[in-house]
Coordinates of C-alpha atoms in Angstrom, one line a residue:
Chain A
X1 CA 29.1 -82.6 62.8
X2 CA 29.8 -86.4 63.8
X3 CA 29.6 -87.4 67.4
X4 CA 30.5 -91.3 68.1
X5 CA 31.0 -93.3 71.5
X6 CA 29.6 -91.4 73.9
X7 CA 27.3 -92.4 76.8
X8 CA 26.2 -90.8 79.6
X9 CA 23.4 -90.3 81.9
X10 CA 21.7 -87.2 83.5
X11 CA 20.1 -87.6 86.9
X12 CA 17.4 -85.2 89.0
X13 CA 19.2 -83.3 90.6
X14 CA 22.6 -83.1 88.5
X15 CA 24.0 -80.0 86.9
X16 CA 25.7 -81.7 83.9
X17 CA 27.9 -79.5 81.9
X18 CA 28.6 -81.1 78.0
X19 CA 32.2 -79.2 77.5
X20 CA 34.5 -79.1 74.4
X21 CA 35.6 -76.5 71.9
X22 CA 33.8 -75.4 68.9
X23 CA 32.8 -77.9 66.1
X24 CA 33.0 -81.4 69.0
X25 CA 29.8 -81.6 67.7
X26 CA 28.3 -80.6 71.4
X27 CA 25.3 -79.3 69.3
X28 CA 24.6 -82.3 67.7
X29 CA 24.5 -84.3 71.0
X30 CA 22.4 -81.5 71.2
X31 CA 19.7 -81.9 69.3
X32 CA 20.4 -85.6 69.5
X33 CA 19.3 -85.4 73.2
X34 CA 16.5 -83.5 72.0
X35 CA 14.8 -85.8 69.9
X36 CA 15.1 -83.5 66.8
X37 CA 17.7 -85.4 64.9
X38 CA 17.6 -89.1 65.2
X39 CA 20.9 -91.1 65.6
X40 CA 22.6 -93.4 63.5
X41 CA 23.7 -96.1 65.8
X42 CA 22.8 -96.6 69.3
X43 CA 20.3 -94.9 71.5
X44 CA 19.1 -91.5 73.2
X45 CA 16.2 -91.8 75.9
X46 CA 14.5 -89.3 77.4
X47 CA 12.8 -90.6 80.5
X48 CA 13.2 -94.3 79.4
X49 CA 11.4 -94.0 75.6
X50 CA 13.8 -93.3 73.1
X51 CA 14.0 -89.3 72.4
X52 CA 12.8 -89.2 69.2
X53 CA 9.6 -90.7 70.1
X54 CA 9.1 -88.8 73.2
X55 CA 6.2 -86.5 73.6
X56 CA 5.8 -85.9 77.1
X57 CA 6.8 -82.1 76.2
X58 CA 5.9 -80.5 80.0
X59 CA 9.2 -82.9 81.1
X60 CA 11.5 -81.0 79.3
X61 CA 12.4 -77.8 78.2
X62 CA 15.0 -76.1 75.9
X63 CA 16.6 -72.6 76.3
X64 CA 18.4 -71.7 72.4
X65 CA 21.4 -69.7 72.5
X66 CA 20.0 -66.0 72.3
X67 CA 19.7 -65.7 68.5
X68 CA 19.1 -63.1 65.8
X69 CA 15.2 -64.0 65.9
X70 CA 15.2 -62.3 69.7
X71 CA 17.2 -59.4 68.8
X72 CA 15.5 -58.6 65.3
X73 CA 11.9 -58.0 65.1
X74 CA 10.0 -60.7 66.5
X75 CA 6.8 -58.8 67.6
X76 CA 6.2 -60.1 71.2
X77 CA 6.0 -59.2 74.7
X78 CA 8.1 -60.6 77.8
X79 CA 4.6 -61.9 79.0
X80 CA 3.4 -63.5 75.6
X81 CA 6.6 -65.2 74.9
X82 CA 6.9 -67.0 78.5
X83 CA 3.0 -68.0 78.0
X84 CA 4.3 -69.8 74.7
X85 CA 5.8 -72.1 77.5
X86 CA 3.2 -73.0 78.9
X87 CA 1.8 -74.6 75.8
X88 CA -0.4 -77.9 76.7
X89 CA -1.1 -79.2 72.7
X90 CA -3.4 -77.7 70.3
X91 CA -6.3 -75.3 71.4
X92 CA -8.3 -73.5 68.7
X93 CA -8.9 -71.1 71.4
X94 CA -5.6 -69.6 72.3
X95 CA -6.0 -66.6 69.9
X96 CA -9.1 -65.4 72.5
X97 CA -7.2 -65.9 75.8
X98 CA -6.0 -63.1 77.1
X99 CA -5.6 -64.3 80.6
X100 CA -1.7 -64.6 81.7
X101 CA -1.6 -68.0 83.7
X102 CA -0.5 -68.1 87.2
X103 CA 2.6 -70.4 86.0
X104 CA 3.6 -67.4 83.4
X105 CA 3.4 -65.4 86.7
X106 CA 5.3 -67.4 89.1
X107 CA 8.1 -68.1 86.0
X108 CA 8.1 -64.3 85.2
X109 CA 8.8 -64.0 89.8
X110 CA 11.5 -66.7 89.5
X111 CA 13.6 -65.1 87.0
X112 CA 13.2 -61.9 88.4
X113 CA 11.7 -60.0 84.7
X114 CA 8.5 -58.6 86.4
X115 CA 9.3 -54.7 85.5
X116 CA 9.7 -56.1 81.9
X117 CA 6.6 -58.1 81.6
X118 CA 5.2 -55.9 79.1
X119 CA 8.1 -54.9 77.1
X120 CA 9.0 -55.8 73.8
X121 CA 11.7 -58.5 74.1
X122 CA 13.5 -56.9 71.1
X123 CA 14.0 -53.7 73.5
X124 CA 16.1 -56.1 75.9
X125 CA 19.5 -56.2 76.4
X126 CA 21.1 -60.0 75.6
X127 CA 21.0 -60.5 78.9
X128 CA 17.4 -59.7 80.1
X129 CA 16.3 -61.5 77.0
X130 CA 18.2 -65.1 78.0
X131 CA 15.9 -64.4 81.3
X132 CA 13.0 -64.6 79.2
X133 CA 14.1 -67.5 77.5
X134 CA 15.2 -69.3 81.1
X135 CA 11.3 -67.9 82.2
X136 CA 9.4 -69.6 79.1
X137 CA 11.6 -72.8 79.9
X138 CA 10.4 -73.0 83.8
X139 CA 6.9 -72.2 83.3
X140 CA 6.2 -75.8 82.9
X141 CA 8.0 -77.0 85.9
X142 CA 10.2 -79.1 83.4
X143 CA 12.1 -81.7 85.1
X144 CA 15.0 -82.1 82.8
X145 CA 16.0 -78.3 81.2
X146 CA 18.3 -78.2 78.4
X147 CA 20.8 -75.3 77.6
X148 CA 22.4 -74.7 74.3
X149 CA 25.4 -71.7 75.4
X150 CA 23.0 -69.8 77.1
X151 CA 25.3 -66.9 78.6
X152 CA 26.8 -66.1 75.2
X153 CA 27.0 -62.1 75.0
X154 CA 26.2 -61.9 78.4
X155 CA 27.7 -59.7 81.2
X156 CA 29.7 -61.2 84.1
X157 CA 27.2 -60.0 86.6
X158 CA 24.2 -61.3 84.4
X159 CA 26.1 -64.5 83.9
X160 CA 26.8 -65.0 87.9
X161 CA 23.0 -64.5 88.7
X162 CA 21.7 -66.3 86.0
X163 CA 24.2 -69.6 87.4
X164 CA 22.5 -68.9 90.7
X165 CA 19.1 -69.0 89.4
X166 CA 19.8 -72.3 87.8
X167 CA 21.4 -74.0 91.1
X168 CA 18.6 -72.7 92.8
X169 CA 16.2 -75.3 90.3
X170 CA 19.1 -77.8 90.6
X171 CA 18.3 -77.5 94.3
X172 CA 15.0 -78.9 93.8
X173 CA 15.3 -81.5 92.0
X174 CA 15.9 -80.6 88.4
X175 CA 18.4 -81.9 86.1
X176 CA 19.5 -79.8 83.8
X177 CA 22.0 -80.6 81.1
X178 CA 24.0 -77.8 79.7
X179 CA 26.5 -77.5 76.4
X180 CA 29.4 -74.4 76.7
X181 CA 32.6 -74.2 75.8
X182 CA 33.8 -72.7 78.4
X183 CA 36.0 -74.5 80.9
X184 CA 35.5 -72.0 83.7
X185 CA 31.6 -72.6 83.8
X186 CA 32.1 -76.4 83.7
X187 CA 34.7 -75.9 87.0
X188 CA 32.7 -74.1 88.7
X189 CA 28.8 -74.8 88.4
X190 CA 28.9 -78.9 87.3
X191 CA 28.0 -81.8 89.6
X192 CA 29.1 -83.5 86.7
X193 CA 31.3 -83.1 83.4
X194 CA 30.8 -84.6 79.8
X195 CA 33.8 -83.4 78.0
X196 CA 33.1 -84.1 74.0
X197 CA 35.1 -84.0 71.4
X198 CA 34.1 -85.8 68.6
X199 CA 33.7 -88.6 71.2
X200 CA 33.5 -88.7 75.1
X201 CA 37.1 -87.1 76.3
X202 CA 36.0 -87.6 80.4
X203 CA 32.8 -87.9 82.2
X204 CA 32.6 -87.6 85.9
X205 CA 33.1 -84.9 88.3
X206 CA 34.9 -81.6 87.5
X207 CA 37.5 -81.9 90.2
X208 CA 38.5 -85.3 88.4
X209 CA 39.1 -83.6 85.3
X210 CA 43.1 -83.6 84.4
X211 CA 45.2 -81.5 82.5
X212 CA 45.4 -84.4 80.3
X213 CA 41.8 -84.3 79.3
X214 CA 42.0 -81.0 78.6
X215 CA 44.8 -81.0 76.7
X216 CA 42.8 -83.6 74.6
X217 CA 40.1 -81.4 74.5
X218 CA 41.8 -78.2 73.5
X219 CA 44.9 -79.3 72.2
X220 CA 46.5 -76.0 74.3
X221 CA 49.2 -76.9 76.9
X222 CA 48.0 -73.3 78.4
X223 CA 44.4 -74.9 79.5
X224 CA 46.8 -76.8 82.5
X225 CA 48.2 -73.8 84.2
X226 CA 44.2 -72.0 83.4
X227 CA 42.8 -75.4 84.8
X228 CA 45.1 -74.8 88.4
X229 CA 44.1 -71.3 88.5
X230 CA 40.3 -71.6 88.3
X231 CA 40.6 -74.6 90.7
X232 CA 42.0 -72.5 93.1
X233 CA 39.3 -69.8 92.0
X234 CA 36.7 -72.7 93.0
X235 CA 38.1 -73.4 96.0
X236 CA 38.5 -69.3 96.8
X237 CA 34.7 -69.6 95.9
X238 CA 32.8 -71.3 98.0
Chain B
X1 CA -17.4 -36.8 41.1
X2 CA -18.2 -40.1 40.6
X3 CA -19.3 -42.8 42.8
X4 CA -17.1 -45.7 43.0
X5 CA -20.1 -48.2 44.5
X6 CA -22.5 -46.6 41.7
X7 CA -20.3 -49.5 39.7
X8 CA -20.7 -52.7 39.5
X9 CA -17.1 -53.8 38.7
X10 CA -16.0 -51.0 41.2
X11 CA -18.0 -52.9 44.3
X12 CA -16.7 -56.3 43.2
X13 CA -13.0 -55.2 42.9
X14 CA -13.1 -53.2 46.5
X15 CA -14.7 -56.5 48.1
X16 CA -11.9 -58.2 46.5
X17 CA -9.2 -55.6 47.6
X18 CA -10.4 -55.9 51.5
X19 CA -10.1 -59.6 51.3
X20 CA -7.0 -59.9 49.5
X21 CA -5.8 -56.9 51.5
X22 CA -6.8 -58.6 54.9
X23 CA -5.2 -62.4 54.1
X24 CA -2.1 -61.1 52.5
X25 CA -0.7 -59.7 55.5
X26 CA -2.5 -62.3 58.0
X27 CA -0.4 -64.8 56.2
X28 CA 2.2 -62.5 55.7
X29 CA 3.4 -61.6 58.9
X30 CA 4.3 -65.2 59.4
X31 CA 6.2 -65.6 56.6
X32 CA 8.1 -62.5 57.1
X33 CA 9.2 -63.4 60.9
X34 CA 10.7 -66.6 59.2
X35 CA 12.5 -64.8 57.1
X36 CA 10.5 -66.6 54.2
X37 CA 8.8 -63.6 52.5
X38 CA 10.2 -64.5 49.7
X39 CA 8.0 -67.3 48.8
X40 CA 5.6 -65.1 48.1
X41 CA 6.9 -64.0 44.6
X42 CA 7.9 -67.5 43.9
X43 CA 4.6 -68.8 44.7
X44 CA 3.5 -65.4 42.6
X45 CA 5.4 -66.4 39.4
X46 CA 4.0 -69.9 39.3
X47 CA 0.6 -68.9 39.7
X48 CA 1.4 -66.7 36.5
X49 CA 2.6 -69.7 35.1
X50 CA -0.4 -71.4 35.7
X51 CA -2.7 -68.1 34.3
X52 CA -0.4 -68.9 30.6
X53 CA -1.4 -72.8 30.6
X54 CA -4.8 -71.8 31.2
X55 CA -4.8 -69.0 28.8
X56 CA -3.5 -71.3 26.0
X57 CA -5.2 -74.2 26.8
X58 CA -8.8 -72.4 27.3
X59 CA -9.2 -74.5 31.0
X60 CA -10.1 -72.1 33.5
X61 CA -6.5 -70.2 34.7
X62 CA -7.8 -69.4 38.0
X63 CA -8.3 -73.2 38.3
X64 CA -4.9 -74.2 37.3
X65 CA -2.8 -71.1 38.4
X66 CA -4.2 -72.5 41.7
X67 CA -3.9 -76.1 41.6
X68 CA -0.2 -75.0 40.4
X69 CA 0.6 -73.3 43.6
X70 CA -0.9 -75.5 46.1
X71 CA 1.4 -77.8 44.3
X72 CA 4.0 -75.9 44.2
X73 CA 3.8 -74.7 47.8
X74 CA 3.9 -78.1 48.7
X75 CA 6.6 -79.0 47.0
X76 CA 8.7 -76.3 48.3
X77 CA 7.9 -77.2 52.1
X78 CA 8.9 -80.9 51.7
X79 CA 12.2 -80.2 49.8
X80 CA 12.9 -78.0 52.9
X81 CA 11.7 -79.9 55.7
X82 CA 14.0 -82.8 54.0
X83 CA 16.7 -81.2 53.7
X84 CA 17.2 -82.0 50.2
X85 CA 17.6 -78.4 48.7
X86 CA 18.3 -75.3 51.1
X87 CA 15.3 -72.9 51.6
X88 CA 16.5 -70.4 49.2
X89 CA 17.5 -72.5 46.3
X90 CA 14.1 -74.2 46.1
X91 CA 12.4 -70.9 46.0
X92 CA 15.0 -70.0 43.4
X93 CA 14.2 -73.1 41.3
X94 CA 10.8 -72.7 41.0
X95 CA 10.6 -69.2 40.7
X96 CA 12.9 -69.5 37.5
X97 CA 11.3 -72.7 36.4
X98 CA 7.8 -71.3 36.3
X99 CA 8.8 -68.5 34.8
X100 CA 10.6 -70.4 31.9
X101 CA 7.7 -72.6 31.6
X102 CA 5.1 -69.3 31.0
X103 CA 8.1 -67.5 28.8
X104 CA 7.7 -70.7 26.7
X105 CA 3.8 -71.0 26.8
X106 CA 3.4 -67.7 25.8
X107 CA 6.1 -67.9 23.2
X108 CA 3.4 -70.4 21.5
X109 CA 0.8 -68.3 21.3
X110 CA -0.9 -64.6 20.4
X111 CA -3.6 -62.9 20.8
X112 CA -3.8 -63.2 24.8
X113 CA -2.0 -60.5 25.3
X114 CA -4.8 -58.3 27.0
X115 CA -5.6 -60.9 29.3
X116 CA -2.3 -61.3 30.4
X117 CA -1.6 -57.8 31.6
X118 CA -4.6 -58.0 33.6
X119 CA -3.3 -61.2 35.6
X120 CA 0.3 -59.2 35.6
X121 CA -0.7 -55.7 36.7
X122 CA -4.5 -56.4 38.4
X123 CA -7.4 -55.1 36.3
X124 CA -10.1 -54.1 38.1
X125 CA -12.6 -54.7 35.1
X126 CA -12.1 -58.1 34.6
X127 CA -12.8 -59.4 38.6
X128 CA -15.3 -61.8 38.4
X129 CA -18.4 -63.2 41.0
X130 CA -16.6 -66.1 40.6
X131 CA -13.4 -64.5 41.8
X132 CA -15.1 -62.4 44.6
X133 CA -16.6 -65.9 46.2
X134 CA -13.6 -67.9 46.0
X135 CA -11.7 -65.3 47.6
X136 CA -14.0 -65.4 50.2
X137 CA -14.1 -69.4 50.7
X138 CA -10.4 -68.5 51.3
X139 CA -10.8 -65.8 53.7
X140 CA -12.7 -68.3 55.8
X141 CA -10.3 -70.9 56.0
X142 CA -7.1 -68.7 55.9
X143 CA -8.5 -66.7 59.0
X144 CA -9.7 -69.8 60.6
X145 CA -6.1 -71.2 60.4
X146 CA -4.6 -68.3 61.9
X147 CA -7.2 -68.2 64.4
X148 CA -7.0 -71.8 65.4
X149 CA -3.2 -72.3 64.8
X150 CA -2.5 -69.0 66.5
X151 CA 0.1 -70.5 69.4
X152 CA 1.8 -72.9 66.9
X153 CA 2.2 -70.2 64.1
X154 CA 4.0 -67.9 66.9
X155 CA 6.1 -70.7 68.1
X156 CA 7.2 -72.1 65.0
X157 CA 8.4 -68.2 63.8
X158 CA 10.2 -67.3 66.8
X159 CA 11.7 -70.8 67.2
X160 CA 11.6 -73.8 64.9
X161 CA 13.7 -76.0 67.3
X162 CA 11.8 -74.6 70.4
X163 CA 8.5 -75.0 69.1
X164 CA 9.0 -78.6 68.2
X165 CA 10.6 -79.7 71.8
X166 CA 7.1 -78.1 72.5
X167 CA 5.2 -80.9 70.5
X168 CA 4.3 -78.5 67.9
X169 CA 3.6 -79.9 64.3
X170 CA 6.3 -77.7 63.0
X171 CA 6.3 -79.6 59.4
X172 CA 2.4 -79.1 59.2
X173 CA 2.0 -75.8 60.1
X174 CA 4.5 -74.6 57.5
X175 CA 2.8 -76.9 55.2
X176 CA -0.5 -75.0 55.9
X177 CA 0.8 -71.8 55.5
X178 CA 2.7 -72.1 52.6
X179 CA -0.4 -74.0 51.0
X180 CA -2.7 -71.1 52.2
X181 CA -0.2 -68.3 50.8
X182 CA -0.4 -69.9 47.3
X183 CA -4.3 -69.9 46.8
X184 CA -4.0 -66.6 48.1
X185 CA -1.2 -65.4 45.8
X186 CA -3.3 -67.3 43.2
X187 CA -7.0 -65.2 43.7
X188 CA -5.5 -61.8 44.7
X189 CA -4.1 -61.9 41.5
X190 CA -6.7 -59.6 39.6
X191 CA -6.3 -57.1 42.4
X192 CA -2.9 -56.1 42.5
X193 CA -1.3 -58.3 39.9
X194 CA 1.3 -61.4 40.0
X195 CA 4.3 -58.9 39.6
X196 CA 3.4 -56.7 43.0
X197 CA 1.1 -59.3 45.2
X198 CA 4.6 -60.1 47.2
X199 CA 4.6 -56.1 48.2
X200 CA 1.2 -56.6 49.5
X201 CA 2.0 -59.9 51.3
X202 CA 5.6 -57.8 53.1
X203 CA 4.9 -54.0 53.2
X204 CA 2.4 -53.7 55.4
X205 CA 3.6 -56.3 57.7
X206 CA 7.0 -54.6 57.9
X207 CA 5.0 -51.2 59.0
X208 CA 2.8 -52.5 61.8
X209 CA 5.8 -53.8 62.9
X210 CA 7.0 -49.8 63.3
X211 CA 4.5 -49.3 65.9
X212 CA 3.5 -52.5 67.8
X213 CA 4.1 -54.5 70.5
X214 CA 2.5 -58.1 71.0
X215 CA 1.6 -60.4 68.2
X216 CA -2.1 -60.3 68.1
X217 CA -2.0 -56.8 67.6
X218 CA 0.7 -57.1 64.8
X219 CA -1.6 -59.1 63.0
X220 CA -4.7 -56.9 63.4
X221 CA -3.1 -53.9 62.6
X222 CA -1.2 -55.4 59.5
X223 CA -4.3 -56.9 58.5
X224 CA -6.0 -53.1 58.6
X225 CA -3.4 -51.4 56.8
X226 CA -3.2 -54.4 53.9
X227 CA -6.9 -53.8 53.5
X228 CA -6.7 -49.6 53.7
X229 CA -3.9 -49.9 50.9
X230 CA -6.5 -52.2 48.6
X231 CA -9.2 -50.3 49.0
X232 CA -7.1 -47.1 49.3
X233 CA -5.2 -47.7 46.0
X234 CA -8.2 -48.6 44.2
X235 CA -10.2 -46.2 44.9
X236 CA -6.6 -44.2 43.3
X237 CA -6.6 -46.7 40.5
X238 CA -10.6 -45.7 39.9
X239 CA -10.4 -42.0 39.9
X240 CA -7.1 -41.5 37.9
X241 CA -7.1 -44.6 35.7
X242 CA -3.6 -46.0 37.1
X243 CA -3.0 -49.4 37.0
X244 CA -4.8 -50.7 39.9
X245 CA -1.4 -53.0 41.4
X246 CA 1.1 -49.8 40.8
X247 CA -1.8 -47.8 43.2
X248 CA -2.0 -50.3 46.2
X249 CA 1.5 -50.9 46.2
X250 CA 2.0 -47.2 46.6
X251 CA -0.5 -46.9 49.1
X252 CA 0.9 -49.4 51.3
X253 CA 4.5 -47.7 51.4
X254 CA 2.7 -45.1 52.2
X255 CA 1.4 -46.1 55.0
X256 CA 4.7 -47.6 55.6
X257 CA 6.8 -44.2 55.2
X258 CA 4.2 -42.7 57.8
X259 CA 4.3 -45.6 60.3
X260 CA 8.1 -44.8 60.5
X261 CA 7.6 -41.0 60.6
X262 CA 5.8 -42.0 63.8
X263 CA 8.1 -44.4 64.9
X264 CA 10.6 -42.0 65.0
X265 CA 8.5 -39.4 66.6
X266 CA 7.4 -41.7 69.5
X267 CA 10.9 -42.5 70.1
X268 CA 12.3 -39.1 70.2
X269 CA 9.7 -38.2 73.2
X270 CA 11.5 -39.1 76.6
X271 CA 10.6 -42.4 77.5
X272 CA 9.1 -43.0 80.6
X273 CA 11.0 -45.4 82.9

C-alpha cells in the first residue's frame, strides 16, 4: 500500500495516534517508521539518522498486533518472551543463562503479568498476551514505543487499563506512536493526531479534528454526529 | 537373540541414527515455528537429486547431493528474503525441479537401481565411516549454531518484524538454518531415507510441543525423542528386517500418539489455580 505527502514529527512525551481506515496504508508508514522497508522519496529519521540505518535498538521498541504466532504454538513462557526484550546484540552465551534480569522483572511489575510469569503465553487470553507483548517492549526503557493495533480482540476493560498503562509511560517521558483505526481511541488517549489516508488528511491535536476530516477519512457522513458524541464522551471523561 | 552392537554395520548406523535423530529436530523445531517445515522435503528431493547425478556420473553423491542443497538452501532464502517469489512457490519450484532433473538422470541410466533405494528408503548396510564422521562434523557446527544463535533463532520464529527492530540478523540466521538443514537432509539420508527425513525433521518436534513449556526445553526434549525414534526404529528395522526409514518414522509417531495420550491426560486433571 502507497503512502505519499506525509510529514510529521513525534516528540518525548507525545501520545501520537496514526488514524485512518483499513488499507490508508497506516502499516506501511508503519514499517516505514520502523526502518524495515525503506522509502521511495523523502525521508524517515529515527533520532536524527535516517530509519533504515538506525541501530540504536534499546531506543525503540515495537509491540505487533497480537498474531497467530502468539495464539498457535509458539513454545515459550511469559518470562522468556519479555527477556527476548531485553536483547543487547549477539551473545554465544544466552542459551546458558538462566538468570531473569531485574529489567524483565520490573517490566513483568509494570504491566501487572506477575501471576503469569511462568505460563505458557499460548494459554493466555488476547488480552493478557498484548500485556506480554507491551512487557517485552518496556524492558528496555525504550524511549520511542511503537504500536501496530495493539487492542485488537481485546476486552473493553483490558483495553481501558492497557491505555492507562501506556499514559502512565507517556507521563514520563516516552513517546510513543500508535496506528488504529479507531476514532474513539484517537479522541480520547492522543496529544496528537496523524489522520492517513493514502496521504496526511489532519495532523495536530484531536480536538482540532473536524467532521470534515473525517468525512475525508471515512467517507461516512455518520462519523460527524459519532465525532460530537465521543467529544462529549471526552469531555464526560476527564 | 542377537546383539545389535555385536555388528559392525549395526554400531555405525545407530551412531548415525542418534546424530541424525538429535540435529533433525534441533533444526527442526525452528523451522516448524516458522511455519517453514516444509523445506525440509524440498531440500530432501534435491539432495536425491544430487544422489542420481552422482550415481551416474560416478563422483561421490554424498558430495554433490550436498553441495546441491547448500545451494539450493541458499537459493531458496534469497528468493524469499527478496521478495522475488513467495515462500511457498520457491519451495514448490525446486522441489518439482529437482525432482524432474533425477526423473531424467535416472531415465539415462540402469543398473543403479539398488543404490538408489538405499538413498530413498535408508539402508542401514550401506552407512559408511565416511558418513558416520561427516555427520558428526555436522553435529558440531549445527549444535554450535543453535547454541550460539539461541536468542536470535527464538526471535526471528516468534517474530520476524520484532526481531529485526531488535537488531537481529534476521536474513542471516535464516540463511544459516536453512544452509544447516540441507547438509543435514543431505547425510541423514542413509538413515531414514530422502522420502521420510522431513517426518524426522517435524514429528517429533510437533510432540514435545504436547508436553512443554519454554523453548530450551522444547528443544531438548525434541532432540531426545528424534534420537529415541532413530535408534528405536533401528533397532525395529534390525530385528524384523523392515526398511530401516518406514521403522523410525513409525517410532516417532509413536512417540507422538503417546505424547498426546498424555497431554490429554494432564489436562483432564483439575488444574491448579
Amino acid at each position: 500500500m502507497a503512502v505519499e505527502d506525509v510529514s510529521f514529527e513525534v516528540r518525548p512525551g507525545e501520545f501520537t495516534v496514526i488514524l485512518g481506515p483499513n488499507g490508508s496504508g497506516k502499516s506501511t508508514l508503519l514499517r516505514l517508521v520502523l526502518g524495515l522497508i525503506r522509502p521511495d522519496s523523502g525521508a524517515v529519521s529515527l533520532f536524527g539518522r535516517p530509519a533504515h540505518e538506525f541501530n540504536d535498538w534499546r531506543r525503540i521498541a515495537y509491540v505487533p498486533q497480537v498474531v497467530e504466532e502468539l495464539s498457535s504454538n509458539f513454545p515459550a513462557t511469559v518470562e522468556e518472551l519479555v527477556s527476548q526484550g531485553d536483547y543487547r546484540g549477539f551473545s554465544p552465551t544466552t542459551i546458558f543463562r538462566r538468570r531473569v534480569s531485574d529489567a524483565v522483572l520490573a517490566a513483568i511489575a509494570t504491566t501487572g503479568i506477575e501471576p503469569l510469569r511462568r505460563r505458557r503465553i499460548s494459554e493466555l487470553s488476547v488480552g493478557q498476551q498484548q500485556r506480554v507483548l507491551i512487557a517485552r517492549a518496556l524492558v528496555r526503557g525504550p524511549e520511542l514505543l511503537v504500536l501496530d493495533e495493539p487492542v485488537a480482540g481485546v476486552d473493553a476493560g483490558g483495553q481501558e487499563e492497557f491505555y492507562s498503562l501506556l499514559q502512565g509511560q507517556v507521563g514520563i517521558g516516552m513517546a510513543v506512536l500508535l496506528v488504529s483505526h479507531d476514532i474513539g481511541v484517537a479522541l480520547r488517549e492522543a496529544t496528537t493526531v496523524a489522520c492517513i489516508n493514502r496521504s496526511l488528511v489532519f495532523h495536530g491535536p484531536p480536538h482540532a479534528i473536524t467532521g470534515k476530516e473525517l468525512h475525508d477519512l471515512y467517507g461516512l457522513p455518520i462519523d460527524i454526529l459519532l465525532h460530537d458524541d465521543v467529544h462529549e464522551h471526552r469531555h464526560g471523561h476527564r | 537373540m542377537l546383539n545389535p552392537l555385536d555388528f559392525e554395520f549395526m554400531v555405525r548406523a545407530l551412531w548415525g541414527g542418534l546424530m541424525a535423530g538429535a540435529l533433525a529436530p534441533a533444526l527442526g523445531l525452528f523451522l516448524y515455528l516458522r511455519r517453514l517445515s516444509l523445506i525440509a522435503d524440498t531440500l530432501a528431493h534435491v539432495a536425491f537429486m544430487g544422489v542420481a547425478i552422482g550415481l551416474i556420473t560416478n563422483v561421490f553423491p554424498v558430495v554433490i547431493a550436498l553441495i546441491s542443497t547448500v545451494i539450493a538452501a541458499a537459493s531458496i532464502e534469497f528468493l524469499r528474503s527478496r521478495r522475488l517469489l513467495p515462500g511457498d512457490a520457491a519451495l514448490a519450484v525446486f522441489l518439482y525441479s529437482s525432482l524432474a532433473v533425477a526423473v531424467i538422470v535416472i531415465g539415462f541410466s540402469d543398473g543403479f537401481n539398488a543404490d538408489l533405494f538405499g538413498y530413498l528408503f535408508g539402508s542401514i548396510l550401506t552407512i559408511s565411516d565416511t558418513d558416520i564422521w561427516l555427520l558428526a562434523g555436522l553435529a558440531v557446527i549445527t549444535l554450535g549454531f543453535v547454541a550460539v544463535f539461541f536468542s536470535e533463532l527464538a526471535q526471528t520464529s516468534f517474530h520476524a518484524d520484532l526481531a529485526r527492530t531488535s537488531g537481529v540478523r534476521v536474513d542471516l540466521i535464516n540463511l544459516g538454518l536453512a544452509v544447516l538443514t540441507g547438509a543435514t537432509i543431505t547425510l541423514s539420508m542413509r538413515v531414514v531415507g530422502v522420502l521420510l527425513i522431513g517426518a524426522l525433521i517435524v514429528i517429533p518436534v510437533v510432540a514435545a510441543l504436547r508436553i512443554t513449556t519454554g523453548l530450551r526445553q522444547t528443544i531438548f526434549v525434541a532432540m531426545l525423542m528424534g534420537m529415541a525414534s532413530s535408534t528405536g526404529g533401528l533397532l525395529i528395522a534390525f530385528y524384523t528386517d523392515m526398511a530401516p526409514g518406514g521403522a523410525v518414522v513409525m517410532t516417532a509417531v509413536g512417540i507422538l500418539i503417546a505424547a498426546t495420550i498424555w497431554r490429554l491426560g494432564a489436562t483432564r486433571k483439575p488444574q491448579p489455580q
